[in-house]
């Protein structure tokens, strides 16, 4: 049976992450959850319901600066973001798997999910045909429990000890974190407007198929 860690501690961390959000979103965040932690709501209503609620809270305004992104089991918080071309942002990616043993999760951003024709029909494959981070200058920092990192065609600067990132080849730009893993991903939003998608394709793409995905809307200034 899955063992759930201290939900209050997780909720407090997510709430603390809201301190780095713009004033408008921080106020809405605190108003929306009140004295009840996000993790407590997850336990009551389920992850997908809370992820949709977070989209309603954060999705209407452009996010910039430090943006917390939490990977839980088969969903992200938030599962929708809105960025503006030219803004400097840092995705504070954290794996907060609540299962026992914990699951590793990745963050892949792109368009057009790769598929394969099989005897069972068309099935999802590993990642996207178009990688959002191709040609983008990215700085990685504050790594902890990084399972592996694939830079693909991004131009990456590594802060700290490079071996901690466990750099690998193959596939889209993707940081993959072990349970309780963390990494900060800093970049200037490139001139690639429109809708982009993100997901976790680990364990033979099972996480993505189970709903671990989200959407980014990129707008021009």
PDB file of C-alpha atoms in Angstrom:
ATOM      1  CA  UNK A   1       0.000   0.000   0.000  1.00  0.00           C
ATOM      2  CA  UNK A   2       1.235   3.488  -0.816  1.00  0.00           C
ATOM      3  CA  UNK A   3       2.554   5.427   2.139  1.00  0.00           C
ATOM      4  CA  UNK A   4       1.782   9.148   2.217  1.00  0.00           C
ATOM      5  CA  UNK A   5       4.295  11.572   3.751  1.00  0.00           C
ATOM      6  CA  UNK A   6       3.357  14.523   5.936  1.00  0.00           C
ATOM      7  CA  UNK A   7       0.802  16.392   3.830  1.00  0.00           C
ATOM      8  CA  UNK A   8       0.982  19.497   5.985  1.00  0.00           C
ATOM      9  CA  UNK A   9       4.718  19.758   5.332  1.00  0.00           C
ATOM     10  CA  UNK A  10       4.148  19.467   1.584  1.00  0.00           C
ATOM     11  CA  UNK A  11       1.356  21.986   1.671  1.00  0.00           C
ATOM     12  CA  UNK A  12       3.500  24.418   3.633  1.00  0.00           C
ATOM     13  CA  UNK A  13       6.266  24.049   1.037  1.00  0.00           C
ATOM     14  CA  UNK A  14       3.863  24.780  -1.815  1.00  0.00           C
ATOM     15  CA  UNK A  15       2.488  27.760   0.070  1.00  0.00           C
ATOM     16  CA  UNK A  16       6.035  28.963   0.723  1.00  0.00           C
ATOM     17  CA  UNK A  17       6.715  28.662  -2.998  1.00  0.00           C
ATOM     18  CA  UNK A  18       3.873  31.084  -3.560  1.00  0.00           C
ATOM     19  CA  UNK A  19       5.936  33.775  -1.828  1.00  0.00           C
ATOM     20  CA  UNK A  20       8.050  33.980  -4.977  1.00  0.00           C
ATOM     21  CA  UNK A  21       5.041  34.457  -7.240  1.00  0.00           C
ATOM     22  CA  UNK A  22       3.833  37.867  -8.462  1.00  0.00           C
ATOM     23  CA  UNK A  23       1.727  39.812  -5.939  1.00  0.00           C
ATOM     24  CA  UNK A  24      -1.550  39.181  -7.773  1.00  0.00           C
ATOM     25  CA  UNK A  25      -1.107  35.410  -7.857  1.00  0.00           C
ATOM     26  CA  UNK A  26       0.213  35.175  -4.303  1.00  0.00           C
ATOM     27  CA  UNK A  27      -2.893  36.943  -2.999  1.00  0.00           C
ATOM     28  CA  UNK A  28      -5.190  34.693  -4.995  1.00  0.00           C
ATOM     29  CA  UNK A  29      -3.261  31.627  -3.892  1.00  0.00           C
ATOM     30  CA  UNK A  30      -3.495  32.458  -0.193  1.00  0.00           C
ATOM     31  CA  UNK A  31      -7.142  33.459  -0.493  1.00  0.00           C
ATOM     32  CA  UNK A  32      -8.051  30.273  -2.290  1.00  0.00           C
ATOM     33  CA  UNK A  33      -6.464  27.802   0.108  1.00  0.00           C
ATOM     34  CA  UNK A  34      -7.033  29.705   3.337  1.00  0.00           C
ATOM     35  CA  UNK A  35      -5.937  27.729   6.344  1.00  0.00           C
ATOM     36  CA  UNK A  36      -6.171  24.397   4.512  1.00  0.00           C
ATOM     37  CA  UNK A  37      -2.971  23.213   2.871  1.00  0.00           C
ATOM     38  CA  UNK A  38      -2.841  22.299  -0.796  1.00  0.00           C
ATOM     39  CA  UNK A  39      -1.672  18.812   0.081  1.00  0.00           C
ATOM     40  CA  UNK A  40      -4.637  18.348   2.390  1.00  0.00           C
ATOM     41  CA  UNK A  41      -6.935  19.300  -0.459  1.00  0.00           C
ATOM     42  CA  UNK A  42      -5.174  16.787  -2.671  1.00  0.00           C
ATOM     43  CA  UNK A  43      -5.938  14.066  -0.161  1.00  0.00           C
ATOM     44  CA  UNK A  44      -9.594  15.097  -0.003  1.00  0.00           C
ATOM     45  CA  UNK A  45     -10.431  15.863  -3.622  1.00  0.00           C
ATOM     46  CA  UNK A  46      -7.676  14.207  -5.659  1.00  0.00           C
ATOM     47  CA  UNK A  47      -4.767  15.595  -7.622  1.00  0.00           C
ATOM     48  CA  UNK A  48      -6.516  16.275 -10.917  1.00  0.00           C
ATOM     49  CA  UNK A  49      -9.232  18.345  -9.236  1.00  0.00           C
ATOM     50  CA  UNK A  50      -6.705  20.507  -7.409  1.00  0.00           C
ATOM     51  CA  UNK A  51      -4.586  20.889 -10.535  1.00  0.00           C
ATOM     52  CA  UNK A  52      -7.636  22.229 -12.377  1.00  0.00           C
ATOM     53  CA  UNK A  53      -8.346  24.622  -9.509  1.00  0.00           C
ATOM     54  CA  UNK A  54      -4.759  25.863  -9.602  1.00  0.00           C
ATOM     55  CA  UNK A  55      -5.183  26.509 -13.318  1.00  0.00           C
ATOM     56  CA  UNK A  56      -8.181  28.716 -12.569  1.00  0.00           C
ATOM     57  CA  UNK A  57      -6.161  30.625  -9.949  1.00  0.00           C
ATOM     58  CA  UNK A  58      -2.966  31.172 -11.934  1.00  0.00           C
ATOM     59  CA  UNK A  59      -3.894  30.692 -15.558  1.00  0.00           C
ATOM     60  CA  UNK A  60      -5.312  34.095 -16.478  1.00  0.00           C
ATOM     61  CA  UNK A  61      -2.187  36.163 -15.846  1.00  0.00           C
ATOM     62  CA  UNK A  62       1.378  36.047 -17.101  1.00  0.00           C
ATOM     63  CA  UNK A  63       3.786  34.389 -14.679  1.00  0.00           C
ATOM     64  CA  UNK A  64       7.349  35.618 -14.410  1.00  0.00           C
ATOM     65  CA  UNK A  65      10.305  35.448 -12.040  1.00  0.00           C
ATOM     66  CA  UNK A  66      10.444  32.318  -9.894  1.00  0.00           C
ATOM     67  CA  UNK A  67       7.754  29.772 -10.797  1.00  0.00           C
ATOM     68  CA  UNK A  68       7.420  26.676  -8.567  1.00  0.00           C
ATOM     69  CA  UNK A  69       6.540  23.482 -10.455  1.00  0.00           C
ATOM     70  CA  UNK A  70       5.721  20.388  -8.403  1.00  0.00           C
ATOM     71  CA  UNK A  71       5.700  16.858  -9.798  1.00  0.00           C
ATOM     72  CA  UNK A  72       3.446  14.576  -7.811  1.00  0.00           C
ATOM     73  CA  UNK A  73       2.293  11.107  -8.784  1.00  0.00           C
ATOM     74  CA  UNK A  74       0.778  11.379 -12.268  1.00  0.00           C
ATOM     75  CA  UNK A  75       0.109  15.123 -12.228  1.00  0.00           C
ATOM     76  CA  UNK A  76       1.813  18.507 -11.976  1.00  0.00           C
ATOM     77  CA  UNK A  77       0.975  21.562  -9.909  1.00  0.00           C
ATOM     78  CA  UNK A  78       0.371  23.776 -11.782  1.00  0.00           C
ATOM     79  CA  UNK A  79      -0.766  22.045 -14.955  1.00  0.00           C
ATOM     80  CA  UNK A  80      -1.153  25.344 -16.810  1.00  0.00           C
ATOM     81  CA  UNK A  81       1.201  28.325 -17.117  1.00  0.00           C
ATOM     82  CA  UNK A  82       1.243  31.540 -19.105  1.00  0.00           C
ATOM     83  CA  UNK A  83       4.608  33.052 -20.103  1.00  0.00           C
ATOM     84  CA  UNK A  84       5.577  36.178 -22.006  1.00  0.00           C
ATOM     85  CA  UNK A  85       8.270  36.295 -24.681  1.00  0.00           C
ATOM     86  CA  UNK A  86      11.395  38.032 -23.373  1.00  0.00           C
ATOM     87  CA  UNK A  87      10.684  37.511 -19.668  1.00  0.00           C
ATOM     88  CA  UNK A  88      13.386  35.972 -17.514  1.00  0.00           C
ATOM     89  CA  UNK A  89      11.986  33.067 -15.512  1.00  0.00           C
ATOM     90  CA  UNK A  90      13.186  30.297 -13.242  1.00  0.00           C
ATOM     91  CA  UNK A  91      11.243  27.047 -13.067  1.00  0.00           C
ATOM     92  CA  UNK A  92      11.828  25.689  -9.563  1.00  0.00           C
ATOM     93  CA  UNK A  93      11.178  22.034 -10.411  1.00  0.00           C
ATOM     94  CA  UNK A  94      10.551  19.745  -7.426  1.00  0.00           C
ATOM     95  CA  UNK A  95       9.646  16.048  -7.241  1.00  0.00           C
ATOM     96  CA  UNK A  96       7.188  15.518  -4.408  1.00  0.00           C
ATOM     97  CA  UNK A  97       6.169  11.945  -5.136  1.00  0.00           C
ATOM     98  CA  UNK A  98       3.867  10.721  -2.376  1.00  0.00           C
ATOM     99  CA  UNK A  99       4.059   6.994  -3.076  1.00  0.00           C
ATOM    100  CA  UNK A 100       6.254   4.450  -1.314  1.00  0.00           C
ATOM    101  CA  UNK A 101       8.696   3.777  -2.766  1.00  0.00           C
ATOM    102  CA  UNK A 102       8.717   7.192  -4.390  1.00  0.00           C
ATOM    103  CA  UNK A 103       8.570   7.628  -8.158  1.00  0.00           C
ATOM    104  CA  UNK A 104      10.979   9.571 -10.326  1.00  0.00           C
ATOM    105  CA  UNK A 105       9.502  12.246 -12.603  1.00  0.00           C
ATOM    106  CA  UNK A 106      10.687  14.386 -15.501  1.00  0.00           C
ATOM    107  CA  UNK A 107       9.659  17.634 -17.176  1.00  0.00           C
ATOM    108  CA  UNK A 108       9.601  17.679 -20.982  1.00  0.00           C
ATOM    109  CA  UNK A 109       8.240  20.653 -22.972  1.00  0.00           C
ATOM    110  CA  UNK A 110       7.324  20.496 -26.648  1.00  0.00           C
ATOM    111  CA  UNK A 111       4.737  20.052 -29.352  1.00  0.00           C
ATOM    112  CA  UNK A 112       3.341  17.041 -31.203  1.00  0.00           C
ATOM    113  CA  UNK A 113       3.687  13.954 -29.028  1.00  0.00           C
ATOM    114  CA  UNK A 114       5.664  11.195 -30.698  1.00  0.00           C
ATOM    115  CA  UNK A 115       3.471   8.205 -31.509  1.00  0.00           C
ATOM    116  CA  UNK A 116       3.876   4.715 -32.895  1.00  0.00           C
ATOM    117  CA  UNK A 117       1.506   2.422 -34.747  1.00  0.00           C
ATOM    118  CA  UNK A 118       1.175  -0.869 -32.875  1.00  0.00           C
ATOM    119  CA  UNK A 119      -1.137  -3.878 -32.953  1.00  0.00           C
ATOM    120  CA  UNK A 120      -3.060  -2.071 -30.200  1.00  0.00           C
ATOM    121  CA  UNK A 121      -3.431   1.109 -32.261  1.00  0.00           C
ATOM    122  CA  UNK A 122      -1.563   4.418 -32.105  1.00  0.00           C
ATOM    123  CA  UNK A 123       0.380   4.700 -28.857  1.00  0.00           C
ATOM    124  CA  UNK A 124       2.315   7.503 -27.178  1.00  0.00           C
ATOM    125  CA  UNK A 125       6.092   7.312 -27.372  1.00  0.00           C
ATOM    126  CA  UNK A 126       8.991   9.112 -25.732  1.00  0.00           C
ATOM    127  CA  UNK A 127       8.459  12.850 -25.785  1.00  0.00           C
ATOM    128  CA  UNK A 128       7.690  15.453 -28.418  1.00  0.00           C
ATOM    129  CA  UNK A 129       8.593  15.843 -32.080  1.00  0.00           C
ATOM    130  CA  UNK A 130       9.365  19.536 -31.448  1.00  0.00           C
ATOM    131  CA  UNK A 131      11.504  20.404 -28.413  1.00  0.00           C
ATOM    132  CA  UNK A 132      10.725  23.807 -26.887  1.00  0.00           C
ATOM    133  CA  UNK A 133      14.267  24.225 -25.554  1.00  0.00           C
ATOM    134  CA  UNK A 134      16.062  23.706 -28.879  1.00  0.00           C
ATOM    135  CA  UNK A 135      18.520  26.605 -29.226  1.00  0.00           C
ATOM    136  CA  UNK A 136      17.518  28.175 -25.894  1.00  0.00           C
ATOM    137  CA  UNK A 137      20.165  29.381 -23.426  1.00  0.00           C
ATOM    138  CA  UNK A 138      19.452  27.738 -20.082  1.00  0.00           C
ATOM    139  CA  UNK A 139      21.141  27.864 -16.684  1.00  0.00           C
ATOM    140  CA  UNK A 140      20.689  24.941 -14.301  1.00  0.00           C
ATOM    141  CA  UNK A 141      21.340  25.417 -10.599  1.00  0.00           C
ATOM    142  CA  UNK A 142      20.708  23.973  -7.135  1.00  0.00           C
ATOM    143  CA  UNK A 143      20.598  20.299  -8.174  1.00  0.00           C
ATOM    144  CA  UNK A 144      19.506  17.687  -5.651  1.00  0.00           C
ATOM    145  CA  UNK A 145      18.802  14.021  -6.315  1.00  0.00           C
ATOM    146  CA  UNK A 146      18.852  14.470 -10.084  1.00  0.00           C
ATOM    147  CA  UNK A 147      18.350  11.088 -11.758  1.00  0.00           C
ATOM    148  CA  UNK A 148      19.548  12.384 -15.140  1.00  0.00           C
ATOM    149  CA  UNK A 149      19.448  15.429 -17.363  1.00  0.00           C
ATOM    150  CA  UNK A 150      19.270  15.436 -21.170  1.00  0.00           C
ATOM    151  CA  UNK A 151      20.267  18.826 -22.667  1.00  0.00           C
ATOM    152  CA  UNK A 152      19.428  17.865 -26.263  1.00  0.00           C
ATOM    153  CA  UNK A 153      19.960  21.046 -28.345  1.00  0.00           C
ATOM    154  CA  UNK A 154      19.688  23.603 -25.544  1.00  0.00           C
ATOM    155  CA  UNK A 155      22.754  25.715 -24.720  1.00  0.00           C
ATOM    156  CA  UNK A 156      23.227  24.890 -21.059  1.00  0.00           C
ATOM    157  CA  UNK A 157      25.292  26.455 -18.282  1.00  0.00           C
ATOM    158  CA  UNK A 158      25.670  24.358 -15.149  1.00  0.00           C
ATOM    159  CA  UNK A 159      26.100  26.036 -11.778  1.00  0.00           C
ATOM    160  CA  UNK A 160      27.848  24.024  -9.106  1.00  0.00           C
ATOM    161  CA  UNK A 161      29.323  20.562  -9.467  1.00  0.00           C
ATOM    162  CA  UNK A 162      28.503  19.355 -12.971  1.00  0.00           C
ATOM    163  CA  UNK A 163      28.502  15.676 -12.019  1.00  0.00           C
ATOM    164  CA  UNK A 164      25.438  16.270  -9.825  1.00  0.00           C
ATOM    165  CA  UNK A 165      23.321  16.720 -12.955  1.00  0.00           C
ATOM    166  CA  UNK A 166      24.043  13.201 -14.292  1.00  0.00           C
ATOM    167  CA  UNK A 167      24.102  14.430 -17.890  1.00  0.00           C
ATOM    168  CA  UNK A 168      22.770  11.914 -20.425  1.00  0.00           C
ATOM    169  CA  UNK A 169      22.087  11.667 -24.156  1.00  0.00           C
ATOM    170  CA  UNK A 170      18.949  10.952 -26.138  1.00  0.00           C
ATOM    171  CA  UNK A 171      15.514  12.514 -26.235  1.00  0.00           C
ATOM    172  CA  UNK A 172      14.145  15.970 -25.543  1.00  0.00           C
ATOM    173  CA  UNK A 173      15.516  18.502 -23.061  1.00  0.00           C
ATOM    174  CA  UNK A 174      14.479  16.891 -19.804  1.00  0.00           C
ATOM    175  CA  UNK A 175      15.483  17.043 -16.146  1.00  0.00           C
ATOM    176  CA  UNK A 176      14.476  13.822 -14.382  1.00  0.00           C
ATOM    177  CA  UNK A 177      14.348  13.920 -10.590  1.00  0.00           C
ATOM    178  CA  UNK A 178      14.440  11.171  -8.019  1.00  0.00           C
ATOM    179  CA  UNK A 179      11.993  11.440  -5.101  1.00  0.00           C
ATOM    180  CA  UNK A 180      12.646  14.679  -3.181  1.00  0.00           C
ATOM    181  CA  UNK A 181      14.796  15.836  -6.089  1.00  0.00           C
ATOM    182  CA  UNK A 182      15.109  19.449  -7.162  1.00  0.00           C
ATOM    183  CA  UNK A 183      16.638  21.649  -9.837  1.00  0.00           C
ATOM    184  CA  UNK A 184      16.204  25.275 -10.894  1.00  0.00           C
ATOM    185  CA  UNK A 185      15.902  25.999 -14.629  1.00  0.00           C
ATOM    186  CA  UNK A 186      16.517  29.629 -15.616  1.00  0.00           C
ATOM    187  CA  UNK A 187      16.043  31.059 -19.105  1.00  0.00           C
ATOM    188  CA  UNK A 188      14.611  33.931 -21.099  1.00  0.00           C
ATOM    189  CA  UNK A 189      11.338  32.936 -22.739  1.00  0.00           C
ATOM    190  CA  UNK A 190      12.173  32.610 -26.452  1.00  0.00           C
ATOM    191  CA  UNK A 191      10.114  34.014 -29.303  1.00  0.00           C
ATOM    192  CA  UNK A 192       8.087  30.835 -29.678  1.00  0.00           C
ATOM    193  CA  UNK A 193       4.509  31.996 -29.074  1.00  0.00           C
ATOM    194  CA  UNK A 194       1.480  29.777 -28.916  1.00  0.00           C
ATOM    195  CA  UNK A 195       0.522  26.681 -27.001  1.00  0.00           C
ATOM    196  CA  UNK A 196       3.166  24.258 -25.797  1.00  0.00           C
ATOM    197  CA  UNK A 197       2.736  21.134 -23.737  1.00  0.00           C
ATOM    198  CA  UNK A 198       4.710  19.437 -21.000  1.00  0.00           C
ATOM    199  CA  UNK A 199       4.661  15.951 -19.630  1.00  0.00           C
ATOM    200  CA  UNK A 200       6.407  13.087 -17.902  1.00  0.00           C
ATOM    201  CA  UNK A 201       7.209  10.129 -20.164  1.00  0.00           C
ATOM    202  CA  UNK A 202       9.037   7.838 -17.736  1.00  0.00           C
ATOM    203  CA  UNK A 203       8.188   4.173 -17.092  1.00  0.00           C
ATOM    204  CA  UNK A 204       7.450   3.469 -20.745  1.00  0.00           C
ATOM    205  CA  UNK A 205       5.351   6.655 -21.038  1.00  0.00           C
ATOM    206  CA  UNK A 206       2.890   5.386 -18.434  1.00  0.00           C
ATOM    207  CA  UNK A 207       2.971   8.631 -16.430  1.00  0.00           C
ATOM    208  CA  UNK A 208       1.961  10.679 -19.467  1.00  0.00           C
ATOM    209  CA  UNK A 209      -0.816   8.263 -20.368  1.00  0.00           C
ATOM    210  CA  UNK A 210      -2.159   8.527 -16.817  1.00  0.00           C
ATOM    211  CA  UNK A 211      -2.498  12.284 -17.133  1.00  0.00           C
ATOM    212  CA  UNK A 212       0.867  13.706 -16.059  1.00  0.00           C
ATOM    213  CA  UNK A 213       0.864  16.614 -18.464  1.00  0.00           C
ATOM    214  CA  UNK A 214       0.223  20.344 -18.698  1.00  0.00           C
ATOM    215  CA  UNK A 215      -0.027  23.317 -21.056  1.00  0.00           C
ATOM    216  CA  UNK A 216       1.976  26.534 -21.466  1.00  0.00           C
ATOM    217  CA  UNK A 217       0.512  29.519 -23.289  1.00  0.00           C
ATOM    218  CA  UNK A 218       3.282  31.822 -24.549  1.00  0.00           C
ATOM    219  CA  UNK A 219       2.278  35.335 -25.545  1.00  0.00           C
ATOM    220  CA  UNK A 220       4.197  38.221 -27.055  1.00  0.00           C
ATOM    221  CA  UNK A 221       4.593  41.449 -25.089  1.00  0.00           C
TER     222      UNK A 221
END
